[in-house]
Short mmCIF file of C-alpha atoms in Angstrom, two decimals:
data_model
loop_
_atom_site.label_atom_id
_atom_site.label_comp_id
_atom_site.label_asym_id
_atom_site.label_seq_id
_atom_site.Cartn_x
_atom_site.Cartn_y
_atom_site.Cartn_z
CA MET A 12 0.00 0.00 0.00
CA LYS A 13 2.36 2.71 -1.24
CA THR A 14 -0.10 5.47 -0.45
CA SER A 15 0.05 8.09 -3.18
CA HIS A 16 0.72 11.76 -2.52
CA ALA A 17 -2.74 12.76 -3.74
CA VAL A 18 -4.49 10.18 -1.58
CA ARG A 19 -2.59 11.31 1.49
CA LEU A 20 -3.55 14.92 0.86
CA LEU A 21 -7.20 13.96 0.41
CA ALA A 22 -7.12 11.85 3.54
CA PHE A 23 -5.51 14.67 5.46
CA ALA A 24 -8.16 17.11 4.24
CA ALA A 25 -10.96 14.71 5.11
CA LEU A 26 -9.88 14.33 8.71
CA VAL A 27 -8.12 17.53 9.66
CA THR A 28 -11.37 19.18 10.74
CA LEU A 29 -12.58 15.98 12.37
CA THR A 30 -9.61 15.58 14.68
CA PRO A 31 -10.47 16.54 18.30
CA GLY A 32 -9.37 19.92 19.48
CA CYS A 33 -10.93 23.32 19.93
CA GLN A 34 -13.23 23.00 16.90
CA LYS A 35 -16.91 23.93 17.10
CA PHE A 36 -19.42 22.55 14.64
CA LEU A 37 -22.79 23.90 13.58
CA ASP A 38 -25.76 21.79 14.57
CA LYS A 39 -27.03 21.88 10.99
CA GLU A 40 -25.07 19.66 8.64
CA PRO A 41 -23.53 21.85 5.90
CA LEU A 42 -24.77 20.95 2.42
CA GLY A 43 -22.18 19.41 0.11
CA ALA A 44 -19.57 19.08 2.86
CA THR A 45 -17.90 16.00 4.26
CA THR A 46 -18.76 15.59 7.95
CA GLN A 47 -18.46 12.84 10.52
CA SER A 48 -22.05 11.81 9.89
CA ASN A 49 -21.67 11.29 6.13
CA LEU A 50 -17.98 10.51 5.73
CA PHE A 51 -18.65 6.76 5.76
CA ASN A 52 -21.48 6.79 3.27
CA ASP A 53 -18.95 6.84 0.43
CA PRO A 54 -16.38 4.03 0.09
CA VAL A 55 -13.67 6.32 -1.33
CA ASN A 56 -14.04 8.75 1.56
CA ALA A 57 -14.12 5.89 4.07
CA VAL A 58 -10.87 4.43 2.75
CA GLN A 59 -9.27 7.88 2.74
CA ALA A 60 -10.31 8.36 6.35
CA VAL A 61 -8.43 5.21 7.34
CA ASN A 62 -5.49 6.19 5.11
CA ALA A 63 -5.27 9.36 7.20
CA VAL A 64 -4.68 7.22 10.29
CA TYR A 65 -1.94 5.24 8.53
CA ASP A 66 -0.47 8.55 7.45
CA VAL A 67 0.35 9.47 11.05
CA THR A 68 2.40 6.27 11.46
CA SER A 69 4.72 7.70 8.81
CA TRP A 70 5.20 11.11 10.40
CA ASP A 71 8.67 11.77 11.71
CA GLN A 72 8.17 15.51 12.19
CA GLY A 73 5.78 18.28 11.22
CA PRO A 74 2.90 20.34 12.54
CA LYS A 75 1.38 19.53 15.90
CA PHE A 76 -2.00 17.82 15.56
CA GLY A 77 -1.90 18.40 11.81
CA VAL A 78 -2.02 22.20 12.06
CA GLY A 79 -0.16 24.95 13.84
CA ASP A 80 2.87 24.46 16.06
CA TYR A 81 5.78 22.62 14.44
CA VAL A 82 7.32 19.65 16.23
CA GLY A 83 10.75 18.20 15.49
CA GLN A 84 12.04 14.77 14.57
CA THR A 85 11.24 11.50 16.26
CA TYR A 86 12.12 7.99 15.11
CA GLU A 87 11.78 4.68 16.88
CA TRP A 88 15.54 4.05 16.64
CA MET A 89 16.16 7.06 18.89
CA PHE A 90 14.64 5.01 21.68
CA GLY A 91 14.97 1.34 20.71
CA ASP A 92 18.58 1.53 19.49
CA VAL A 93 20.30 4.68 20.79
CA MET A 94 19.02 4.25 24.36
CA SER A 95 20.45 0.72 24.40
CA ASP A 96 23.91 -0.80 24.07
CA ASP A 97 23.36 -1.33 20.32
CA ALA A 98 24.00 2.25 19.14
CA GLU A 99 25.50 5.63 19.91
CA LYS A 100 23.96 8.92 18.87
CA GLY A 101 26.44 9.45 16.05
CA SER A 102 26.90 12.40 13.70
CA THR A 103 29.06 15.30 14.94
CA PRO A 104 29.37 15.52 18.75
CA SER A 105 27.25 18.66 19.07
CA ASP A 106 24.49 17.77 16.63
CA PHE A 107 21.04 16.94 18.03
CA SER A 108 21.80 17.22 21.76
CA ALA A 109 18.31 15.91 22.55
CA LEU A 110 19.60 12.44 21.60
CA ILE A 111 22.50 12.79 24.02
CA ASP A 112 19.94 13.49 26.74
CA LEU A 113 18.02 10.35 25.82
CA LYS A 114 21.19 8.27 25.79
CA ASN A 115 22.35 9.62 29.16
CA TRP A 116 18.93 9.79 30.84
CA THR A 117 19.27 13.55 31.32
CA VAL A 118 16.10 14.16 29.35
CA ASN A 119 13.53 16.81 30.32
CA PRO A 120 9.78 17.14 29.53
CA SER A 121 10.50 19.39 26.55
CA ASN A 122 12.80 16.92 24.78
CA VAL A 123 12.01 17.08 21.06
CA PRO A 124 11.81 13.35 20.16
CA VAL A 125 9.74 12.70 23.29
CA THR A 126 7.33 15.57 22.63
CA THR A 127 6.86 14.62 18.97
CA LEU A 128 6.24 10.96 19.80
CA TRP A 129 3.57 12.08 22.26
CA VAL A 130 1.73 14.54 20.01
CA HIS A 131 1.87 12.40 16.89
CA SER A 132 0.62 9.34 18.75
CA PHE A 133 -2.41 11.21 20.05
CA THR A 134 -3.04 12.63 16.59
CA GLY A 135 -3.19 9.08 15.29
CA ILE A 136 -5.46 8.01 18.14
CA ALA A 137 -7.81 10.92 17.44
CA ARG A 138 -8.02 10.04 13.75
CA ALA A 139 -8.58 6.37 14.56
CA ASN A 140 -11.40 7.34 16.92
CA THR A 141 -13.09 9.31 14.14
CA VAL A 142 -13.27 6.08 12.15
CA ILE A 143 -14.15 3.76 15.04
CA ASN A 144 -16.95 5.97 16.37
CA ASN A 145 -18.62 6.80 13.06
CA ILE A 146 -18.10 3.98 10.59
CA ASP A 147 -20.85 1.72 11.96
CA GLY A 148 -23.42 4.35 10.98
CA GLY A 149 -22.19 4.53 7.40
CA THR A 150 -23.89 2.96 4.41
CA ILE A 151 -20.82 1.49 2.73
CA ASP A 152 -20.53 -2.24 2.02
CA ALA A 153 -20.58 -4.26 5.25
CA ALA A 154 -17.40 -6.21 4.46
CA LEU A 155 -15.46 -3.02 3.72
CA LYS A 156 -16.88 -1.43 6.85
CA SER A 157 -15.68 -4.31 9.02
CA ARG A 158 -12.23 -4.30 7.48
CA LEU A 159 -11.76 -0.55 7.84
CA LYS A 160 -12.92 -0.60 11.44
CA GLY A 161 -10.45 -3.42 12.10
CA GLU A 162 -7.65 -1.36 10.59
CA ALA A 163 -8.53 1.64 12.76
CA LEU A 164 -8.67 -0.52 15.89
CA PHE A 165 -5.26 -2.00 15.07
CA LEU A 166 -3.77 1.43 14.54
CA ARG A 167 -5.22 2.84 17.76
CA ALA A 168 -3.61 -0.09 19.60
CA TYR A 169 -0.34 0.51 17.71
CA PHE A 170 -0.17 4.13 18.88
CA TYR A 171 -1.08 3.27 22.46
CA PHE A 172 1.51 0.49 22.58
CA ASN A 173 4.23 2.93 21.60
CA LEU A 174 3.00 5.31 24.31
CA VAL A 175 2.67 2.85 27.19
CA LYS A 176 6.15 1.39 26.67
CA THR A 177 7.64 4.87 26.73
CA PHE A 178 5.50 6.83 29.20
CA GLY A 179 3.56 4.29 31.25
CA GLY A 180 -0.17 4.48 31.93
CA MET A 181 -2.04 6.70 29.47
CA PRO A 182 -5.26 8.72 29.21
CA LEU A 183 -7.51 6.33 27.32
CA PHE A 184 -9.58 8.08 24.68
CA GLU A 185 -12.34 6.18 22.94
CA LYS A 186 -13.94 9.34 21.53
CA ALA A 187 -13.13 12.97 20.86
CA VAL A 188 -12.36 15.08 23.89
CA LEU A 189 -14.40 18.26 24.06
CA PRO A 190 -12.70 21.52 25.15
CA THR A 191 -14.74 21.45 28.37
CA GLU A 192 -13.34 18.01 29.20
CA VAL A 193 -9.63 18.77 28.78
CA THR A 194 -8.94 19.52 32.44
CA SER A 195 -10.72 16.37 33.62
CA VAL A 196 -8.55 13.92 31.67
CA THR A 197 -7.07 11.21 33.89
CA ARG A 198 -4.19 8.75 33.53
CA SER A 199 -5.00 5.07 33.61
CA SER A 200 -2.56 2.55 35.04
CA ILE A 201 -0.07 0.63 32.90
CA ALA A 202 -2.18 -2.52 33.30
CA GLU A 203 -5.37 -0.69 32.30
CA THR A 204 -3.63 0.77 29.27
CA TYR A 205 -2.45 -2.67 28.17
CA ALA A 206 -5.93 -4.08 28.69
CA PHE A 207 -7.25 -1.34 26.37
CA ILE A 208 -4.62 -2.24 23.77
CA GLU A 209 -5.42 -5.94 24.04
CA LYS A 210 -9.14 -5.27 23.60
CA ASP A 211 -8.46 -3.32 20.41
CA LEU A 212 -6.08 -5.92 19.00
CA LYS A 213 -8.47 -8.79 19.69
CA ALA A 214 -11.32 -6.88 18.04
CA ALA A 215 -9.06 -6.02 15.11
CA ALA A 216 -7.99 -9.66 14.68
CA ALA A 217 -11.64 -10.68 14.50
CA LEU A 218 -12.43 -8.09 11.80
CA LEU A 219 -9.31 -8.06 9.65
CA PRO A 220 -8.56 -10.38 6.72
CA GLU A 221 -5.45 -12.47 6.42
CA LYS A 222 -2.67 -11.01 4.29
CA SER A 223 -3.80 -13.03 1.28
CA GLY A 224 -7.23 -11.43 1.56
CA TYR A 225 -5.93 -8.12 0.26
CA ALA A 226 -5.48 -7.11 -3.35
CA SER A 227 -1.87 -6.38 -4.29
CA ALA A 228 -2.57 -2.63 -4.27
CA ASP A 229 -3.54 -2.88 -0.60
CA LEU A 230 -0.54 -4.85 0.66
CA GLY A 231 0.79 -3.09 3.75
CA ARG A 232 -2.58 -2.66 5.41
CA ALA A 233 -3.14 -4.21 8.84
CA THR A 234 -3.95 -7.91 8.81
CA LYS A 235 -5.16 -10.57 11.20
CA GLY A 236 -1.54 -11.70 11.48
CA ALA A 237 -0.34 -8.21 12.39
CA ALA A 238 -2.99 -7.90 15.11
CA ASN A 239 -2.12 -11.29 16.62
CA GLY A 240 1.61 -10.59 16.32
CA TYR A 241 1.33 -7.27 18.13
CA LEU A 242 -0.87 -8.85 20.78
CA ALA A 243 1.83 -11.46 21.41
CA ARG A 244 4.42 -8.69 21.62
CA ALA A 245 2.32 -6.66 24.07
CA ILE A 246 1.76 -9.68 26.32
CA MET A 247 5.45 -10.64 26.17
CA TYR A 248 6.42 -7.15 27.26
CA GLN A 249 3.99 -7.22 30.18
CA LEU A 250 5.38 -10.56 31.33
CA GLY A 251 8.69 -8.87 32.09
CA THR A 252 7.48 -5.49 33.29
CA ASP A 253 4.01 -4.93 34.78
CA ASN A 254 2.06 -8.20 34.72
CA THR A 255 -0.90 -7.04 36.79
CA ASN A 256 -3.09 -8.53 34.05
CA LYS A 257 -1.64 -11.95 34.94
CA HIS A 258 -0.66 -13.10 31.50
CA THR A 259 1.20 -16.33 30.82
CA TRP A 260 3.83 -17.44 28.34
CA GLN A 261 1.31 -19.95 27.06
CA GLU A 262 -0.67 -17.02 25.62
CA VAL A 263 2.39 -15.84 23.70
CA TYR A 264 2.95 -19.40 22.50
CA ASP A 265 -0.66 -19.74 21.33
CA LEU A 266 -0.78 -16.36 19.55
CA THR A 267 2.47 -16.91 17.69
CA SER A 268 1.31 -20.44 16.81
CA THR A 269 -1.82 -18.91 15.29
CA VAL A 270 0.29 -16.63 13.11
CA ILE A 271 2.56 -19.49 12.03
CA SER A 272 -0.26 -21.94 11.32
CA SER A 273 -2.05 -19.36 9.16
CA THR A 274 0.58 -20.18 6.46
CA GLN A 275 0.50 -16.52 5.44
CA TYR A 276 4.15 -15.90 6.26
CA SER A 277 7.58 -17.39 5.76
CA LEU A 278 11.20 -16.35 6.13
CA LEU A 279 12.42 -14.49 3.05
CA ALA A 280 15.02 -16.75 1.48
CA ASN A 281 17.81 -14.16 1.47
CA TYR A 282 18.40 -12.17 4.66
CA ALA A 283 20.29 -9.55 2.63
CA ALA A 284 17.10 -8.69 0.71
CA ILE A 285 14.80 -8.03 3.66
CA HIS A 286 15.40 -4.27 3.83
CA GLN A 287 15.69 -3.76 0.08
CA THR A 288 12.86 -2.75 -2.25
CA ILE A 289 12.31 -6.38 -3.28
CA GLY A 290 11.79 -7.23 0.38
CA GLU A 291 9.00 -4.74 0.98
CA ASN A 292 5.69 -6.34 2.04
CA SER A 293 7.33 -9.71 1.44
CA SER A 294 6.41 -13.10 2.84
CA GLU A 295 8.29 -12.11 6.01
CA SER A 296 6.38 -8.88 6.63
CA LEU A 297 3.57 -8.75 9.19
CA PHE A 298 3.55 -4.96 9.39
CA GLU A 299 5.66 -2.17 7.95
CA VAL A 300 5.13 1.57 7.55
CA GLN A 301 4.76 2.44 3.89
CA PHE A 302 6.72 5.14 2.05
CA ALA A 303 7.15 6.35 -1.50
CA THR A 304 9.30 9.23 -2.72
CA ASN A 305 8.73 12.58 -4.39
CA ASN A 306 10.24 16.04 -4.35
CA ASP A 307 8.67 17.14 -1.05
CA THR A 308 11.01 17.52 1.87
CA TYR A 309 10.03 17.93 5.53
CA GLY A 310 6.70 17.40 7.24
CA PRO A 311 3.64 15.17 6.93
CA ILE A 312 2.84 16.39 3.42
CA SER A 313 5.68 14.20 2.16
CA VAL A 314 5.04 10.60 1.12
CA GLY A 315 8.66 9.75 1.91
CA THR A 316 10.60 9.60 5.16
CA THR A 317 13.59 11.41 6.63
CA ASN A 318 14.54 8.19 8.44
CA ASN A 319 17.23 7.41 5.87
CA VAL A 320 18.82 10.83 5.62
CA PHE A 321 19.21 10.91 9.40
CA GLN A 322 21.06 7.59 9.48
CA ASN A 323 22.97 7.60 6.19
CA ASN A 324 26.62 8.54 5.85
CA ARG A 325 27.46 12.25 6.02
CA LYS A 326 29.92 11.58 3.20
CA THR A 327 27.05 10.58 0.89
CA PHE A 328 23.76 12.36 1.60
CA GLY A 329 23.03 11.69 5.28
CA TYR A 330 23.43 13.16 8.74
CA GLY A 331 25.19 10.12 10.23
CA PHE A 332 23.09 9.32 13.31
CA ASN A 333 22.45 5.98 15.06
CA ASN A 334 25.91 4.42 14.87
CA PRO A 335 26.02 0.69 15.75
CA THR A 336 28.40 -0.11 18.58
CA GLN A 337 31.45 -2.34 18.74
CA ASN A 338 29.58 -4.28 21.41
CA LEU A 339 26.86 -5.15 18.89
CA TYR A 340 29.46 -5.96 16.23
CA ASN A 341 31.13 -8.40 18.61
CA GLU A 342 27.81 -10.12 19.37
CA PHE A 343 27.76 -11.67 15.90
CA GLU A 344 29.35 -15.11 15.56
CA ALA A 345 32.29 -15.58 13.21
CA ASN A 346 31.33 -15.40 9.52
CA ASP A 347 27.66 -14.67 10.23
CA PRO A 348 26.49 -13.05 6.95
CA ARG A 349 24.02 -10.89 8.90
CA ARG A 350 26.87 -8.79 10.29
CA GLU A 351 27.82 -7.36 6.89
CA VAL A 352 24.14 -6.80 6.10
CA THR A 353 23.84 -4.80 9.34
CA PHE A 354 27.10 -2.80 9.44
CA ILE A 355 28.88 -0.32 7.20
CA LYS A 356 32.59 -0.06 7.95
CA ASN A 357 35.11 2.46 6.68
CA ASN A 358 35.45 2.32 2.88
CA ASP A 359 32.80 -0.34 2.44
CA ILE A 360 30.96 -0.28 -0.88
CA VAL A 361 27.25 0.16 -0.22
CA LEU A 362 24.76 -0.12 -3.10
CA GLY A 363 27.69 0.59 -5.42
CA VAL A 364 28.78 3.73 -3.51
CA LEU A 365 32.09 4.00 -1.63
CA ASN A 366 31.44 4.89 2.03
CA PRO A 367 34.41 6.36 3.86
CA ILE A 368 33.71 7.00 7.54
CA ASP A 369 35.11 10.11 9.19
CA LEU A 370 35.48 9.60 12.94
CA SER A 371 35.02 13.33 13.52
CA GLU A 372 31.38 12.81 12.53
CA ASN A 373 30.86 9.23 13.69
CA ALA A 374 30.93 7.81 17.21
CA THR A 375 31.85 4.17 16.59
CA GLY A 376 33.29 3.74 13.11
CA TYR A 377 30.08 2.05 11.94
CA LEU A 378 26.81 2.95 10.24
CA SER A 379 23.64 0.91 9.77
CA ARG A 380 23.49 -0.76 6.36
CA LYS A 381 19.84 -1.74 6.84
CA VAL A 382 18.77 1.86 6.16
CA ALA A 383 21.25 2.58 3.36
CA ILE A 384 19.54 3.69 0.15
CA LEU A 385 20.59 5.49 -3.01
CA THR A 386 20.08 9.25 -2.88
CA PRO A 387 16.35 9.94 -3.46
CA PRO A 388 15.05 12.95 -5.48
CA ALA A 389 14.69 14.86 -2.21
CA VAL A 390 17.05 13.54 0.45
CA GLN A 391 14.39 14.19 3.10
CA SER A 392 11.92 11.95 1.24
CA GLY A 393 13.30 8.43 1.34
CA PRO A 394 11.14 5.65 -0.15
CA GLN A 395 12.22 2.76 2.09
CA ASN A 396 9.46 1.15 4.16
CA ILE A 397 10.20 0.74 7.86
CA ARG A 398 9.78 -2.86 8.98
CA LYS A 399 7.91 -3.03 12.27
CA LEU A 400 7.13 -6.74 12.72
CA ARG A 401 8.83 -9.58 10.86
CA TYR A 402 8.10 -13.30 10.77
CA ALA A 403 11.56 -14.01 12.21
CA ASP A 404 10.48 -12.06 15.29
CA VAL A 405 7.34 -14.21 15.55
CA LEU A 406 9.46 -17.38 15.40
CA LEU A 407 11.76 -16.06 18.12
CA MET A 408 8.84 -14.94 20.30
CA LYS A 409 7.41 -18.44 20.02
CA ALA A 410 10.85 -19.91 20.78
CA GLU A 411 11.05 -17.86 23.98
CA ALA A 412 7.51 -18.84 24.93
CA ALA A 413 8.32 -22.50 24.25
CA ALA A 414 11.44 -22.26 26.40
CA GLN A 415 9.43 -20.71 29.21
CA THR A 416 6.76 -23.42 29.08
CA GLY A 417 8.94 -26.53 29.09
CA LYS A 418 9.06 -27.10 25.33
CA SER A 419 12.82 -26.77 24.98
CA ALA A 420 13.23 -28.98 21.94
CA GLU A 421 10.63 -26.95 20.05
CA ALA A 422 12.33 -23.71 21.11
CA VAL A 423 15.65 -24.99 19.75
CA ALA A 424 14.05 -25.99 16.45
CA LEU A 425 12.49 -22.54 16.02
CA VAL A 426 15.79 -20.75 16.64
CA ASN A 427 17.51 -23.10 14.23
CA GLN A 428 15.08 -22.06 11.48
CA VAL A 429 16.29 -18.50 11.85
CA ARG A 430 19.95 -19.52 11.95
CA ALA A 431 19.55 -21.76 8.89
CA ARG A 432 18.21 -18.86 6.84
CA ALA A 433 21.07 -16.64 8.00
CA ARG A 434 23.68 -19.20 6.89
CA THR A 435 22.44 -19.04 3.31
CA SER A 436 22.34 -15.25 3.02
CA THR A 437 24.33 -13.52 0.31
CA ARG A 438 26.39 -10.42 0.84
CA PRO A 439 24.37 -7.19 0.83
CA PRO A 440 23.54 -5.77 -2.60
CA GLY A 441 26.10 -3.57 -4.33
CA ALA A 442 28.89 -4.52 -1.92
CA THR A 443 31.60 -5.42 -4.42
CA THR A 444 31.92 -2.85 -7.19
CA VAL A 445 31.57 0.92 -7.23
CA GLY A 446 28.77 1.87 -9.59
CA THR A 447 26.98 -1.47 -9.34
CA ALA A 448 24.09 -1.19 -6.90
CA SER A 449 22.01 -4.33 -7.16
CA ASN A 450 24.22 -7.42 -7.46
CA TYR A 451 24.02 -9.91 -4.58
CA ALA A 452 27.46 -11.50 -4.40
CA PRO A 453 27.75 -14.87 -2.65
CA ALA A 454 28.90 -14.70 0.95
CA ASN A 455 30.95 -17.89 0.60
CA THR A 456 30.06 -18.72 4.18
CA PRO A 457 32.39 -21.45 5.52
CA THR A 458 30.95 -24.80 6.46
CA GLY A 459 30.15 -24.92 10.17
CA THR A 460 29.10 -21.28 10.42
CA LEU A 461 26.12 -20.68 12.72
CA PRO A 462 25.79 -24.29 13.81
CA ASP A 463 22.40 -25.48 15.00
CA LEU A 464 21.70 -25.12 18.70
CA ALA A 465 22.05 -28.44 20.48
CA THR A 466 18.76 -30.29 20.89
CA GLY A 467 19.38 -30.77 24.62
CA LEU A 468 19.76 -27.06 25.41
CA THR A 469 17.43 -25.98 28.25
CA GLY A 470 16.96 -23.43 30.99
CA GLN A 471 18.90 -20.19 31.17
CA PRO A 472 21.46 -21.23 28.52
CA LEU A 473 18.56 -21.69 26.09
CA LEU A 474 17.08 -18.30 26.97
CA ASN A 475 20.50 -16.71 26.53
CA ALA A 476 20.77 -18.31 23.08
CA ILE A 477 17.32 -16.98 22.12
CA TRP A 478 18.15 -13.48 23.36
CA HIS A 479 21.42 -13.60 21.42
CA GLU A 480 19.56 -14.61 18.29
CA ARG A 481 17.06 -11.79 18.74
CA ARG A 482 19.87 -9.28 19.09
CA VAL A 483 21.72 -10.24 15.90
CA GLU A 484 18.69 -11.13 13.77
CA LEU A 485 16.80 -7.92 14.64
CA ALA A 486 19.82 -5.64 15.07
CA GLU A 487 19.20 -1.95 14.35
CA GLU A 488 15.44 -2.56 14.08
CA SER A 489 14.58 -0.60 17.25
CA LEU A 490 13.76 -3.56 19.49
CA ARG A 491 16.86 -3.86 21.68
CA LEU A 492 15.83 -1.37 24.41
CA TRP A 493 12.50 -3.08 24.95
CA ASP A 494 14.05 -6.56 25.00
CA LEU A 495 16.54 -5.43 27.64
CA ILE A 496 13.87 -3.84 29.83
CA ARG A 497 11.44 -6.77 29.71
CA THR A 498 14.19 -9.31 30.50
CA GLY A 499 15.61 -7.29 33.41
CA ARG A 500 18.99 -6.68 31.78
CA TYR A 501 18.73 -3.00 30.91
CA PHE A 502 20.37 -1.40 33.92
CA GLY A 503 23.23 -3.88 33.76
CA VAL A 504 24.33 -2.75 30.28
CA LEU A 505 24.34 0.97 31.14
CA PRO A 506 27.28 2.91 32.60
CA SER A 507 26.76 3.13 36.36
CA ALA A 508 25.97 6.86 36.39
CA VAL A 509 23.46 6.50 33.56
CA ALA A 510 21.86 3.49 35.25
CA ALA A 511 21.48 5.47 38.47
CA ARG A 512 19.73 8.32 36.64
CA ALA A 513 17.48 5.90 34.76
CA MET A 514 16.50 4.26 38.03
CA THR A 515 15.28 7.60 39.41
CA HIS A 516 12.80 7.68 36.52
CA SER A 517 11.61 4.09 36.97
CA ILE A 518 8.65 2.32 38.48
CA THR A 519 10.14 -0.22 40.88
CA THR A 520 7.25 -1.42 43.03
CA GLY A 521 4.64 -3.95 42.01
CA VAL A 522 6.50 -4.83 38.82
CA VAL A 523 8.47 -7.81 37.52
CA ASN A 524 11.45 -5.67 36.48
CA PRO A 525 11.99 -1.91 36.89
CA ILE A 526 10.28 0.12 34.17
CA PRO A 527 12.17 3.29 33.18
CA LEU A 528 9.86 5.97 31.81
CA LEU A 529 10.39 9.12 29.81
CA PRO A 530 8.64 12.39 30.74
CA ILE A 531 5.17 13.29 29.54
CA ASP A 532 5.07 16.24 27.16
CA LEU A 533 5.25 19.34 29.35
CA ASN A 534 2.47 21.25 27.64
CA ASP A 535 -0.07 18.44 27.79
CA ALA A 536 0.90 17.43 31.32
CA GLN A 537 0.04 20.98 32.40
CA ILE A 538 -3.10 21.46 30.28
CA TRP A 539 -4.52 18.00 31.00
CA LYS A 540 -3.32 18.20 34.63
CA LEU A 541 -1.65 14.80 34.37
CA PRO A 542 0.74 13.56 37.06
CA GLN A 543 4.29 13.58 35.69
CA ASN A 544 6.47 10.46 35.61
CA PRO A 545 8.99 9.74 38.41
CA GLY A 546 11.89 12.14 38.84
CA TYR A 547 10.76 14.85 36.40
CA ASN A 548 9.76 18.37 37.40
#
């Protein structure tokens, strides 16, 4: 679903006046105008309304709530990678100090990535609510109505999941908030927020088609598999953080089994192709944010993303952020082809382009190859989709659930599927000759590389092997921070001073492992009169 520029503009126009805020509407419905009451009487308008919710998933910066105040950049790697042991901020030392604050846990409630994540997430929730609360009254085809409602429910859960992991318990909005209600907004608990997310994902799974149920033009839309996969992920995260809802690993096992038995997904044969154009919406993809490219630059009007320019080499067309660490490099086993697919080293050839690395504008000597692209027409409008949930992740979630429920042999077999695919990967495309961007040279991986895990592996050694596999398989895909937190290892990988600061911002009572939280956006905390997170003024 490479949403076109025109469709995004139409979707934006259809919903911008329907998003909650300080808008007042006449009691009489204006003739010839699109309103909440008639938006879902036309299938084109209904689809555009849902496209407008997807659109927010692609925003990395732009106007607040779709109009007015500008907000700066936010990307999931700023949290999932840079705040972990997998990456350093990168770029020149002084550039984007807000990322240094995230890395060092010296962040304040006005931090740009934090504020933008907050306001964009609630924009998406508001747009999803417009669909959820009005589509049942529409006159469009019942099957389309069910599917679109399922998509909106999935997306509302998606936004809330990003919020609860980062900020804790959230205000739970199921409808538009009137101006008179702003000061009476309350925060729900973490457990209540997760219960809300689970309810939406279960409802979405019941309404959505499988991936094969979509026409090719609609690939990329939420599916039954995406809803079940995210539900498994949300439960897995609760199991290691706040499990007030009393979930079990058996639930994760059952949900991931449902995804696997659907036969809708499989590992893409070549690991090196996953993040290339040919790997978009592939057999391995459960959910990815869709992008195209054009000549627009910054802001939500663009159909492309600035994700690539922020992470690409400053010697090509990028800004050089999110540098993988030596610690991550060393995690890979000898001759693992995934390491070259993940890392750019000094003077590597990447998509046929020589990439020298200048240590005056790089923190580790490495860049992420998974986001490397050729220079797009506008460097702030990259066309590469962002993978959010892959089938390999589902296999490894099931492996962890199997290990936790006494099914060690099955856990080993699942991990070995992932390792077997890695062994047969080629080198990344365009890695051999300057000027040649698309050839996949053989990796010539030696026999014995990435040997199968032993069938008798059990207990903590098996969990360690699964966590290792997650780290290398999903490296630089913004999952490391959350894996460390839910498994109780986060504070142990931080420098002692940083760990101490992070602990002052953590929930430590009534939880499985401490849950470090970032500050709620200062403006909304004050206007909504929300209690701030621990340790922030």
